[in-house]
């Protein structure tokens, strides 16, 4: 019951945050010069001002900004995210079309970075703790530092040149083979090969952070008295690492996981651009350059909701992993 | 073009159409027996579309990528040969009256829309008189100004009467400017929100199949195309790849067959051109003949002074710009009209690179350019234009200017230029095969209107030039037109109404197994009815 009321209070706060984000974005976007009508006229190569005015009227841009905001907020309450001026389709359809691709990529990159990062961190910490294979520790840590310091897009381009162009192993763009007629498992396999490069380039940066964080917090825990006691009792190192140290070193990793998920929700633009991944990050970028207000707000609404939801989940997991944390 | 001379090609074309195709068929037969490659059916052409178009309804959206993809779905009455002569499209013959005011078109027979309904003169009347007049940003200007009536004389005959002669009128009948749209699906509906916009129905050789947003657009062969036996391809797929380096990789790997100009950065062209089995052409842009220019806002100092503008022309090394910033893909221009466009005249003042002369002109002008700071507004169409901005800054500093740069994205640029809120910026525009269609709009005094880019944004005013432009547009003899355009080019170049930089050359790269890709003046925007791939 306590958890439930905690959850309810967090949820109501979350809704206020999302609403604030939407209103703030609405006002910020309007401060950028240019509107969809002028961009569309520009793209058409020429047009008379009467035509641009006609577009503005049609888009409702001739109304005062607060009226437009009111209409938009009213729409949101019954899940109407408006209409994309450019593509002439409801915004919600466009977003739902693209969301699965982003979630898939994010999920894979997340699992990849957490799993590999923690594994590397644990191995490094253990090597250091046992004092025997120190070279392993320094190799892993230098590798992590290198990845950490390399810009993401650069890594992505290098991966494409090496794996796709030189070796020819992996496809360099898209989510599946163009115009393929694959179905069932064959299609899953096809998508999986397309996933490899974007996953690596999106996940590498956080993998490096997980490795460093896990190692540091493991070493901290391993230095504590209860570990010494356990060792003195003759508990095997394997068990100490897994049961005693890792479990206690997990909290900072969960914190970081929450941050990572939040960041990826909005930050996949680069990866999606380089790999031609048909996700929501790319949609947001296109909507921005075209000043497609409704679509842009829709994407912001969805991504900010995602961030808030991830935060909620992280908090709940905290309480689960460490019952000492209270919701007060 | 005058009415008398337009008569000639039109009268001829009645005979020429069938004759030409017969000759072509004969040539192909000969080629076949001599063992050369003949057209083969089958195969899918893989291309790139970038940026992703918002919509494929060509009447409603005319972005360049939309023209590229939807140009296979929709057709217009005519298409144009590389030397800018009209060729049959949905019209098999056409006739212009002596006074240049009545145009009659004989339409192809046996044409059907992709949904199986027959195409007729009613569709043409509806498209021009109602649909395009209401929604097409460029065509509506021409239609509203010149067209008096559009009438169907018979199911396969359309007559268009003009209010006054407009010499380049025929040139507006290309697919991106006057696509013919189906009356039975659009008449009486809300054009902009018609559900068919999502599933375009045209008369072209390829039909819309599917569009997964953000990844691929698929077109398939139209089995009932009115040109029997065509198209040769089974289909075309357009991949959406947002990053230009990735597009270059995709071509290099053989994942795509065609790179359109702009698909990859100019810096990659040389390398990709050198790949084995890759062909290259700069043809297919004759109708557009894009010109790049510097826009100097003439409303305020220092560019309100003609000597300052002339000094800028002498200070810019345009050969250097073409060779080093645009990788040699261009030709220094002499004036506002491209040398590939009719009525081009080279008999104008030349502005060779000459710093001394530039400095002298600044001195003569009496303007203290160091005290009137100038801002260069970035032109947001890729890295080369950024470099051009930086180069211009340096060139102007050399002659004493106090220059800054301002960044802008496409929305910002278009807003600020439309509002005349700039000192100096760049641009390029298409000429649409005739000065009256693609050039005069940048200089006419009546085209100084807030709220639209690609018009007279610099604020150039000259009544004499206006009169010459109007004479050029409405004169019915080529000789009269030429005289007007010769004069106007002299005036504009002397006064540097715009800073003419260079004629853009647009490279297309494609696998050598692909044939007939570029056959007309609109190049890759054409229907691809004749394109085939070696087996």
Coordinates of C-alpha atoms in Angstrom, one line a residue, chain B residues 34-533:
Chain B
X34 CA 24.7 -6.1 -84.7
X35 CA 24.8 -7.6 -81.3
X36 CA 24.6 -4.4 -79.3
X37 CA 22.6 -4.4 -76.1
X38 CA 18.9 -4.0 -76.7
X39 CA 16.3 -3.0 -74.1
X40 CA 15.6 -5.8 -71.7
X41 CA 12.6 -6.1 -69.5
X42 CA 12.8 -6.7 -65.8
X43 CA 14.9 -5.7 -62.8
X44 CA 14.4 -3.2 -60.1
X45 CA 16.2 0.1 -60.0
X46 CA 17.6 1.1 -56.6
X47 CA 17.8 4.8 -55.9
X48 CA 18.0 7.2 -53.0
X49 CA 15.6 9.9 -52.0
X50 CA 16.9 12.6 -49.9
X51 CA 15.6 14.4 -47.9
X52 CA 12.5 12.3 -47.5
X53 CA 9.6 14.0 -49.2
X54 CA 6.7 14.9 -47.0
X55 CA 4.1 13.9 -49.6
X56 CA 4.1 12.3 -53.1
X57 CA 1.1 14.2 -54.5
X58 CA 3.0 16.2 -57.1
X59 CA 0.3 18.8 -57.4
X60 CA 0.5 19.6 -53.7
X61 CA 4.3 19.3 -53.1
X62 CA 7.1 20.3 -55.4
X63 CA 10.2 19.7 -53.3
X64 CA 13.0 18.4 -55.4
X65 CA 12.8 14.9 -54.0
X66 CA 9.0 14.9 -54.6
X67 CA 9.6 15.7 -58.2
X68 CA 12.2 12.9 -58.5
X69 CA 9.9 10.2 -57.1
X70 CA 6.4 11.4 -58.1
X71 CA 7.7 12.3 -61.6
X72 CA 7.4 8.6 -62.3
X73 CA 3.7 8.5 -61.1
X74 CA 2.3 11.7 -62.6
X75 CA 2.8 13.1 -66.1
X76 CA 2.2 16.4 -67.8
X77 CA 1.2 17.2 -71.4
X78 CA 4.8 17.6 -72.6
X79 CA 8.3 16.7 -71.9
X80 CA 11.4 18.5 -73.2
X81 CA 14.4 17.4 -75.2
X82 CA 17.9 18.4 -74.0
X83 CA 18.0 21.2 -76.5
X84 CA 14.7 22.4 -75.0
X85 CA 12.3 21.4 -77.8
X86 CA 8.9 20.1 -76.8
X87 CA 8.2 16.4 -76.9
X88 CA 5.0 14.5 -76.6
X89 CA 3.8 13.5 -73.2
X90 CA 0.1 13.1 -72.4
X91 CA -0.3 15.4 -75.5
X92 CA 0.6 13.7 -78.7
X93 CA 0.4 17.0 -80.7
X94 CA -0.1 20.7 -80.0
X95 CA -0.8 23.8 -81.9
X96 CA -0.3 27.5 -81.2
X97 CA -2.4 30.2 -83.0
X98 CA -0.7 33.0 -84.9
X99 CA -1.5 35.6 -82.3
X100 CA 0.1 33.4 -79.6
X101 CA -3.1 33.3 -77.5
X102 CA -4.8 30.0 -78.3
X103 CA -3.1 26.7 -77.5
X104 CA -4.7 23.4 -78.6
X105 CA -3.5 20.0 -77.4
X106 CA -4.4 16.6 -78.9
X107 CA -4.2 14.0 -76.1
X108 CA -2.9 10.5 -76.3
X109 CA -5.6 7.9 -76.6
X110 CA -6.0 4.8 -74.5
X111 CA -4.5 6.3 -71.4
X112 CA -5.9 5.1 -68.0
X113 CA -5.3 6.2 -64.5
X114 CA -3.6 3.8 -62.1
X115 CA -7.0 2.9 -60.6
X116 CA -8.2 1.8 -64.1
X117 CA -10.4 4.8 -64.9
X118 CA -9.9 6.3 -68.3
X119 CA -8.0 9.6 -68.7
X120 CA -9.6 12.3 -70.8
X121 CA -9.6 16.0 -71.6
X122 CA -11.8 16.7 -68.6
X123 CA -8.9 15.7 -66.3
X124 CA -6.7 18.2 -68.1
X125 CA -9.3 21.0 -67.7
X126 CA -9.8 20.2 -64.1
X127 CA -6.1 20.0 -63.3
X128 CA -5.2 23.3 -64.9
X129 CA -8.3 25.4 -64.3
X130 CA -9.3 24.3 -60.8
X131 CA -6.7 22.1 -59.0
X132 CA -3.4 23.8 -59.9
X133 CA -4.9 27.2 -59.9
X134 CA -5.8 26.7 -56.3
X135 CA -2.8 24.8 -54.8
X136 CA 0.3 24.9 -57.0
X137 CA 2.7 27.6 -55.7
X138 CA 4.4 28.2 -59.1
X139 CA 1.9 27.1 -61.7
X140 CA -0.9 29.2 -60.1
X141 CA 1.1 32.4 -60.7
X142 CA 1.3 31.7 -64.4
X143 CA -2.3 30.4 -64.7
X144 CA -3.8 33.3 -62.7
X145 CA -1.9 35.9 -64.7
X146 CA -2.3 34.5 -68.2
X147 CA -4.9 31.8 -68.7
X148 CA -8.3 33.0 -69.7
X149 CA -10.1 29.7 -70.3
X150 CA -9.4 26.0 -70.5
X151 CA -12.0 24.0 -72.5
X152 CA -12.4 20.4 -73.5
X153 CA -13.2 20.4 -77.3
X154 CA -13.4 16.6 -77.5
X155 CA -12.5 13.8 -75.1
X156 CA -9.0 14.0 -76.5
X157 CA -8.7 17.7 -77.3
X158 CA -8.1 20.6 -75.0
X159 CA -8.0 24.3 -75.9
X160 CA -6.4 26.9 -73.6
X161 CA -7.0 30.6 -74.3
X162 CA -4.6 33.2 -72.9
X163 CA -5.4 36.7 -71.9
X164 CA -2.2 37.9 -73.5
X165 CA 0.5 36.1 -75.4
X166 CA 3.1 34.5 -73.1
X167 CA 5.9 33.1 -75.2
X168 CA 7.3 30.4 -72.8
X169 CA 3.8 29.1 -72.0
X170 CA 4.5 25.6 -73.4
X171 CA 7.5 25.2 -71.1
X172 CA 5.2 25.2 -68.1
X173 CA 3.9 21.8 -69.1
X174 CA 6.4 19.7 -67.4
X175 CA 5.4 17.3 -64.7
X176 CA 6.7 19.2 -61.7
X177 CA 5.0 22.4 -62.8
X178 CA 1.7 21.2 -64.4
X179 CA 1.1 17.6 -63.4
X180 CA -2.2 16.2 -64.6
X181 CA -4.2 14.9 -61.7
X182 CA -7.3 12.7 -61.7
X183 CA -10.5 14.6 -61.7
X184 CA -12.7 11.7 -60.5
X185 CA -10.7 11.5 -57.3
X186 CA -10.3 15.2 -56.6
X187 CA -13.1 17.3 -58.0
X188 CA -15.3 18.7 -55.3
X189 CA -13.1 17.4 -52.5
X190 CA -10.8 19.2 -50.0
X191 CA -7.7 18.9 -52.1
X192 CA -5.2 19.2 -49.3
X193 CA -6.8 16.6 -47.1
X194 CA -8.0 14.2 -49.7
X195 CA -7.1 10.6 -48.6
X196 CA -5.7 9.9 -52.1
X197 CA -2.8 12.2 -51.3
X198 CA -1.4 9.3 -49.3
X199 CA -1.8 6.9 -52.2
X200 CA -1.0 8.9 -55.4
X201 CA -2.8 7.9 -58.6
X202 CA -1.4 9.1 -61.8
X203 CA -1.0 8.1 -65.5
X204 CA 2.8 7.4 -65.4
X205 CA 4.7 4.3 -66.1
X206 CA 5.1 3.5 -62.4
X207 CA 2.5 3.1 -59.7
X208 CA 2.8 3.8 -56.0
X209 CA 3.2 0.6 -54.0
X210 CA 4.3 1.3 -50.5
X211 CA 6.1 3.8 -48.3
X212 CA 7.6 2.9 -45.0
X213 CA 8.2 6.3 -43.6
X214 CA 11.8 6.9 -42.8
X215 CA 13.1 4.0 -44.8
X216 CA 11.9 3.2 -48.3
X217 CA 9.4 4.2 -51.0
X218 CA 8.5 1.4 -53.5
X219 CA 7.0 1.9 -57.0
X220 CA 6.0 -0.9 -59.3
X221 CA 5.6 -1.2 -63.1
X222 CA 2.3 0.0 -64.5
X223 CA 1.2 -2.9 -66.7
X224 CA -1.4 -0.7 -68.5
X225 CA 0.9 2.1 -69.4
X226 CA -0.1 3.9 -72.6
X227 CA 3.3 3.5 -74.2
X228 CA 2.9 -0.2 -75.1
X229 CA 5.8 -2.4 -73.9
X230 CA 7.1 0.3 -71.5
X231 CA 8.3 0.7 -68.9
X232 CA 11.1 -1.9 -68.9
X233 CA 11.8 -2.0 -65.2
X234 CA 9.7 -4.1 -62.8
X235 CA 9.9 -1.3 -60.2
X236 CA 12.0 1.3 -58.5
X237 CA 12.8 1.5 -54.8
X238 CA 14.0 4.7 -53.2
X239 CA 15.9 4.3 -50.0
X240 CA 15.9 7.0 -47.4
X241 CA 19.4 7.5 -46.1
X242 CA 19.7 10.7 -44.1
X243 CA 23.5 11.0 -43.9
X244 CA 25.5 11.8 -47.0
X245 CA 28.6 9.8 -46.0
X246 CA 26.3 6.8 -45.5
X247 CA 24.8 7.4 -49.0
X248 CA 28.3 7.3 -50.5
X249 CA 29.0 4.0 -48.7
X250 CA 25.7 2.6 -50.0
X251 CA 26.6 3.4 -53.6
X252 CA 30.1 2.2 -53.2
X253 CA 28.9 -1.1 -51.8
X254 CA 26.4 -1.5 -54.7
X255 CA 23.3 -1.2 -52.5
X256 CA 22.0 1.5 -54.8
X257 CA 22.3 2.0 -58.5
X258 CA 21.8 5.8 -58.9
X259 CA 23.1 8.8 -57.1
X260 CA 21.3 12.0 -58.0
X261 CA 23.0 15.4 -57.7
X262 CA 23.0 16.3 -54.1
X263 CA 22.8 12.7 -52.8
X264 CA 26.5 12.9 -51.9
X265 CA 28.8 15.8 -51.2
X266 CA 30.8 17.1 -54.2
X267 CA 33.9 16.0 -52.3
X268 CA 32.9 12.4 -52.8
X269 CA 32.0 12.6 -56.5
X270 CA 35.6 12.3 -57.8
X271 CA 36.2 9.1 -55.8
X272 CA 32.9 7.5 -56.7
X273 CA 33.2 8.4 -60.3
X274 CA 36.5 6.4 -60.5
X275 CA 34.9 3.2 -59.3
X276 CA 34.7 0.4 -61.8
X277 CA 31.4 0.1 -63.8
X278 CA 30.2 3.5 -62.7
X279 CA 29.0 6.0 -65.3
X280 CA 28.7 9.7 -64.8
X281 CA 26.8 12.6 -66.5
X282 CA 26.0 16.2 -66.0
X283 CA 23.2 16.1 -68.5
X284 CA 19.5 16.2 -67.7
X285 CA 19.4 19.6 -66.0
X286 CA 18.9 21.7 -69.1
X287 CA 15.4 22.7 -68.1
X288 CA 16.6 23.8 -64.7
X289 CA 20.0 25.2 -65.5
X290 CA 20.5 26.4 -62.0
X291 CA 22.4 29.6 -61.4
X292 CA 24.2 30.5 -58.1
X293 CA 24.3 34.1 -57.1
X294 CA 25.2 36.6 -54.3
X295 CA 22.2 38.6 -53.0
X296 CA 23.2 42.0 -51.8
X297 CA 20.5 43.9 -50.1
X298 CA 20.2 47.2 -52.0
X299 CA 17.9 48.9 -49.5
X300 CA 20.7 50.1 -47.3
X301 CA 24.4 51.0 -47.3
X302 CA 26.8 49.9 -48.4
X303 CA 25.1 47.8 -51.1
X304 CA 22.7 50.6 -52.2
X305 CA 25.8 51.9 -54.0
X306 CA 26.3 50.4 -57.4
X307 CA 30.1 50.9 -57.3
X308 CA 30.3 48.9 -54.1
X309 CA 28.4 46.0 -55.8
X310 CA 30.7 46.2 -58.7
X311 CA 33.7 46.1 -56.4
X312 CA 32.3 42.9 -54.8
X313 CA 32.2 41.3 -58.3
X314 CA 35.8 42.2 -59.0
X315 CA 36.9 41.0 -55.5
X316 CA 35.4 37.5 -55.9
X317 CA 37.5 35.1 -57.8
X318 CA 34.7 33.1 -59.3
X319 CA 37.0 30.7 -61.1
X320 CA 38.5 29.9 -57.7
X321 CA 35.0 29.4 -56.2
X322 CA 34.0 26.9 -58.9
X323 CA 37.3 25.0 -58.9
X324 CA 38.1 24.8 -55.2
X325 CA 34.8 25.2 -53.3
X326 CA 32.5 23.4 -55.7
X327 CA 35.0 20.9 -56.9
X328 CA 34.9 22.1 -60.5
X329 CA 31.2 21.4 -60.9
X330 CA 30.2 24.6 -62.5
X331 CA 31.0 27.3 -65.0
X332 CA 31.5 31.0 -64.2
X333 CA 28.5 32.9 -65.4
X334 CA 28.4 36.2 -67.2
X335 CA 25.0 37.4 -66.3
X336 CA 21.6 36.5 -64.9
X337 CA 20.6 34.1 -67.8
X338 CA 22.3 30.8 -67.9
X339 CA 24.3 30.0 -71.1
X340 CA 22.1 26.8 -71.4
X341 CA 18.9 28.9 -71.5
X342 CA 17.6 30.5 -74.7
X343 CA 18.3 34.2 -75.1
X344 CA 21.6 34.0 -73.2
X345 CA 23.9 36.8 -74.3
X346 CA 27.6 37.0 -73.6
X347 CA 27.9 40.5 -74.8
X348 CA 27.9 42.1 -71.3
X349 CA 30.5 43.7 -69.0
X350 CA 32.9 41.1 -67.7
X351 CA 34.1 41.1 -64.1
X352 CA 37.5 39.4 -64.0
X353 CA 39.1 38.9 -60.6
X354 CA 40.9 42.2 -60.0
X355 CA 41.5 43.3 -56.4
X356 CA 43.1 46.6 -57.4
X357 CA 40.1 47.6 -59.5
X358 CA 37.8 46.5 -56.6
X359 CA 39.7 48.8 -54.2
X360 CA 39.6 51.7 -56.7
X361 CA 35.8 51.3 -57.1
X362 CA 35.3 51.3 -53.3
X363 CA 37.3 54.5 -53.2
X364 CA 35.3 56.0 -56.0
X365 CA 32.0 55.1 -54.4
X366 CA 32.9 57.3 -51.4
X367 CA 31.5 54.7 -49.0
X368 CA 33.7 54.0 -46.0
X369 CA 33.0 50.3 -46.0
X370 CA 35.0 49.7 -42.8
X371 CA 32.4 51.9 -41.0
X372 CA 29.4 50.1 -42.4
X373 CA 29.6 46.6 -41.1
X374 CA 28.2 43.8 -43.2
X375 CA 26.8 40.4 -42.1
X376 CA 26.9 37.4 -44.3
X377 CA 23.8 35.3 -43.8
X378 CA 24.7 31.6 -44.2
X379 CA 22.9 29.7 -47.0
X380 CA 21.9 26.5 -45.4
X381 CA 22.4 24.0 -48.3
X382 CA 25.5 22.1 -47.3
X383 CA 29.2 22.5 -46.6
X384 CA 30.2 24.1 -49.9
X385 CA 27.9 27.1 -49.3
X386 CA 29.4 27.5 -45.8
X387 CA 32.8 27.6 -47.4
X388 CA 31.6 30.1 -50.0
X389 CA 30.4 32.3 -47.1
X390 CA 33.8 32.1 -45.5
X391 CA 35.6 32.8 -48.7
X392 CA 33.4 35.8 -49.4
X393 CA 34.1 37.1 -46.0
X394 CA 37.9 37.0 -46.7
X395 CA 37.5 38.5 -50.1
X396 CA 35.5 41.4 -48.8
X397 CA 37.9 41.9 -45.9
X398 CA 40.7 42.3 -48.5
X399 CA 39.0 45.3 -50.0
X400 CA 38.4 46.9 -46.6
X401 CA 35.0 45.6 -45.5
X402 CA 34.1 44.9 -41.9
X403 CA 32.4 41.5 -42.2
X404 CA 30.7 39.0 -39.8
X405 CA 29.0 35.7 -40.4
X406 CA 25.5 34.7 -39.2
X407 CA 24.4 31.1 -39.0
X408 CA 20.9 30.0 -40.2
X409 CA 18.9 26.9 -40.8
X410 CA 16.5 26.6 -43.8
X411 CA 13.6 28.0 -41.9
X412 CA 15.5 30.9 -40.6
X413 CA 17.1 31.7 -43.9
X414 CA 13.8 31.6 -45.8
X415 CA 12.1 33.8 -43.1
X416 CA 14.8 36.4 -43.0
X417 CA 15.3 36.6 -46.8
X418 CA 11.5 36.9 -47.3
X419 CA 11.4 39.7 -44.8
X420 CA 14.4 41.5 -46.5
X421 CA 16.3 41.1 -43.2
X422 CA 19.8 40.5 -44.5
X423 CA 22.9 42.3 -45.8
X424 CA 24.4 39.6 -48.0
X425 CA 23.5 36.0 -48.7
X426 CA 23.6 33.5 -51.5
X427 CA 21.0 31.6 -53.4
X428 CA 20.5 29.5 -56.5
X429 CA 17.4 29.1 -58.6
X430 CA 16.2 27.1 -61.5
X431 CA 15.6 28.9 -64.8
X432 CA 12.9 26.6 -66.1
X433 CA 14.1 26.8 -69.7
X434 CA 13.1 30.4 -70.3
X435 CA 14.0 33.8 -68.8
X436 CA 10.4 34.7 -68.4
X437 CA 9.8 31.6 -66.2
X438 CA 12.9 31.4 -64.1
X439 CA 14.9 34.7 -64.3
X440 CA 12.7 37.7 -64.4
X441 CA 11.0 36.9 -61.1
X442 CA 14.3 37.8 -59.4
X443 CA 14.4 41.3 -60.8
X444 CA 10.9 42.7 -61.5
X445 CA 10.0 45.7 -59.3
X446 CA 6.5 44.3 -58.8
X447 CA 8.1 41.1 -57.4
X448 CA 9.5 43.0 -54.4
X449 CA 7.0 41.6 -52.0
X450 CA 7.5 40.6 -48.4
X451 CA 6.8 37.0 -47.4
X452 CA 8.4 35.0 -50.2
X453 CA 12.0 33.9 -50.9
X454 CA 13.3 33.4 -54.4
X455 CA 11.7 36.6 -55.7
X456 CA 13.2 40.1 -55.9
X457 CA 14.6 40.0 -52.3
X458 CA 17.5 42.4 -52.9
X459 CA 15.1 45.3 -53.8
X460 CA 16.3 46.0 -57.3
X461 CA 14.2 48.6 -59.0
X462 CA 14.5 49.7 -62.6
X463 CA 11.6 50.7 -64.7
X464 CA 13.5 50.3 -67.9
X465 CA 14.5 46.7 -67.1
X466 CA 10.9 45.9 -66.0
X467 CA 9.6 47.1 -69.4
X468 CA 12.2 44.9 -71.2
X469 CA 11.3 41.8 -69.1
X470 CA 7.6 42.3 -70.0
X471 CA 8.4 42.8 -73.6
X472 CA 10.5 39.6 -73.6
X473 CA 7.7 37.6 -72.0
X474 CA 4.9 38.7 -74.3
X475 CA 6.6 39.4 -77.6
X476 CA 5.6 36.8 -80.2
X477 CA 8.7 36.8 -82.3
X478 CA 12.0 35.3 -81.3
X479 CA 13.8 38.3 -82.7
X480 CA 11.9 40.7 -80.6
X481 CA 12.4 38.6 -77.5
X482 CA 16.1 38.3 -78.1
X483 CA 16.5 42.0 -78.5
X484 CA 14.7 42.7 -75.2
X485 CA 16.7 40.1 -73.3
X486 CA 20.0 41.2 -74.8
X487 CA 19.4 44.7 -73.5
X488 CA 18.2 43.7 -70.1
X489 CA 21.2 41.5 -69.6
X490 CA 23.5 44.4 -70.3
X491 CA 21.7 46.6 -67.8
X492 CA 21.5 44.1 -65.0
X493 CA 25.2 43.1 -65.3
X494 CA 26.3 46.8 -65.3
X495 CA 24.3 47.5 -62.3
X496 CA 25.1 44.2 -60.5
X497 CA 21.4 43.7 -59.8
X498 CA 22.6 40.3 -58.4
X499 CA 26.1 39.0 -58.1
X500 CA 26.1 36.3 -60.7
X501 CA 28.5 33.6 -59.6
X502 CA 28.3 30.4 -61.6
X503 CA 26.1 28.0 -63.5
X504 CA 25.8 24.9 -61.4
X505 CA 26.6 21.6 -62.9
X506 CA 24.7 18.7 -61.4
X507 CA 26.4 15.3 -61.5
X508 CA 24.5 12.1 -61.7
X509 CA 26.3 8.8 -61.0
X510 CA 25.0 5.4 -61.9
X511 CA 26.0 1.8 -62.4
X512 CA 27.1 1.2 -66.0
X513 CA 24.4 -1.6 -66.3
X514 CA 21.7 1.1 -66.1
X515 CA 20.7 2.7 -69.4
X516 CA 18.6 5.6 -70.7
X517 CA 18.6 7.2 -67.3
X518 CA 18.9 10.7 -68.7
X519 CA 17.2 11.3 -72.0
X520 CA 15.4 14.7 -71.5
X521 CA 15.9 18.2 -70.2
X522 CA 14.4 17.2 -66.8
X523 CA 16.8 14.2 -66.5
X524 CA 16.2 12.1 -63.4
X525 CA 12.8 13.8 -62.8
X526 CA 11.4 12.3 -65.9
X527 CA 9.2 9.1 -65.9
X528 CA 12.0 6.5 -66.4
X529 CA 9.7 4.8 -68.9
X530 CA 12.7 4.0 -71.1
X531 CA 15.2 3.0 -68.4
X532 CA 16.4 -0.6 -68.5
X533 CA 19.0 -2.6 -66.8

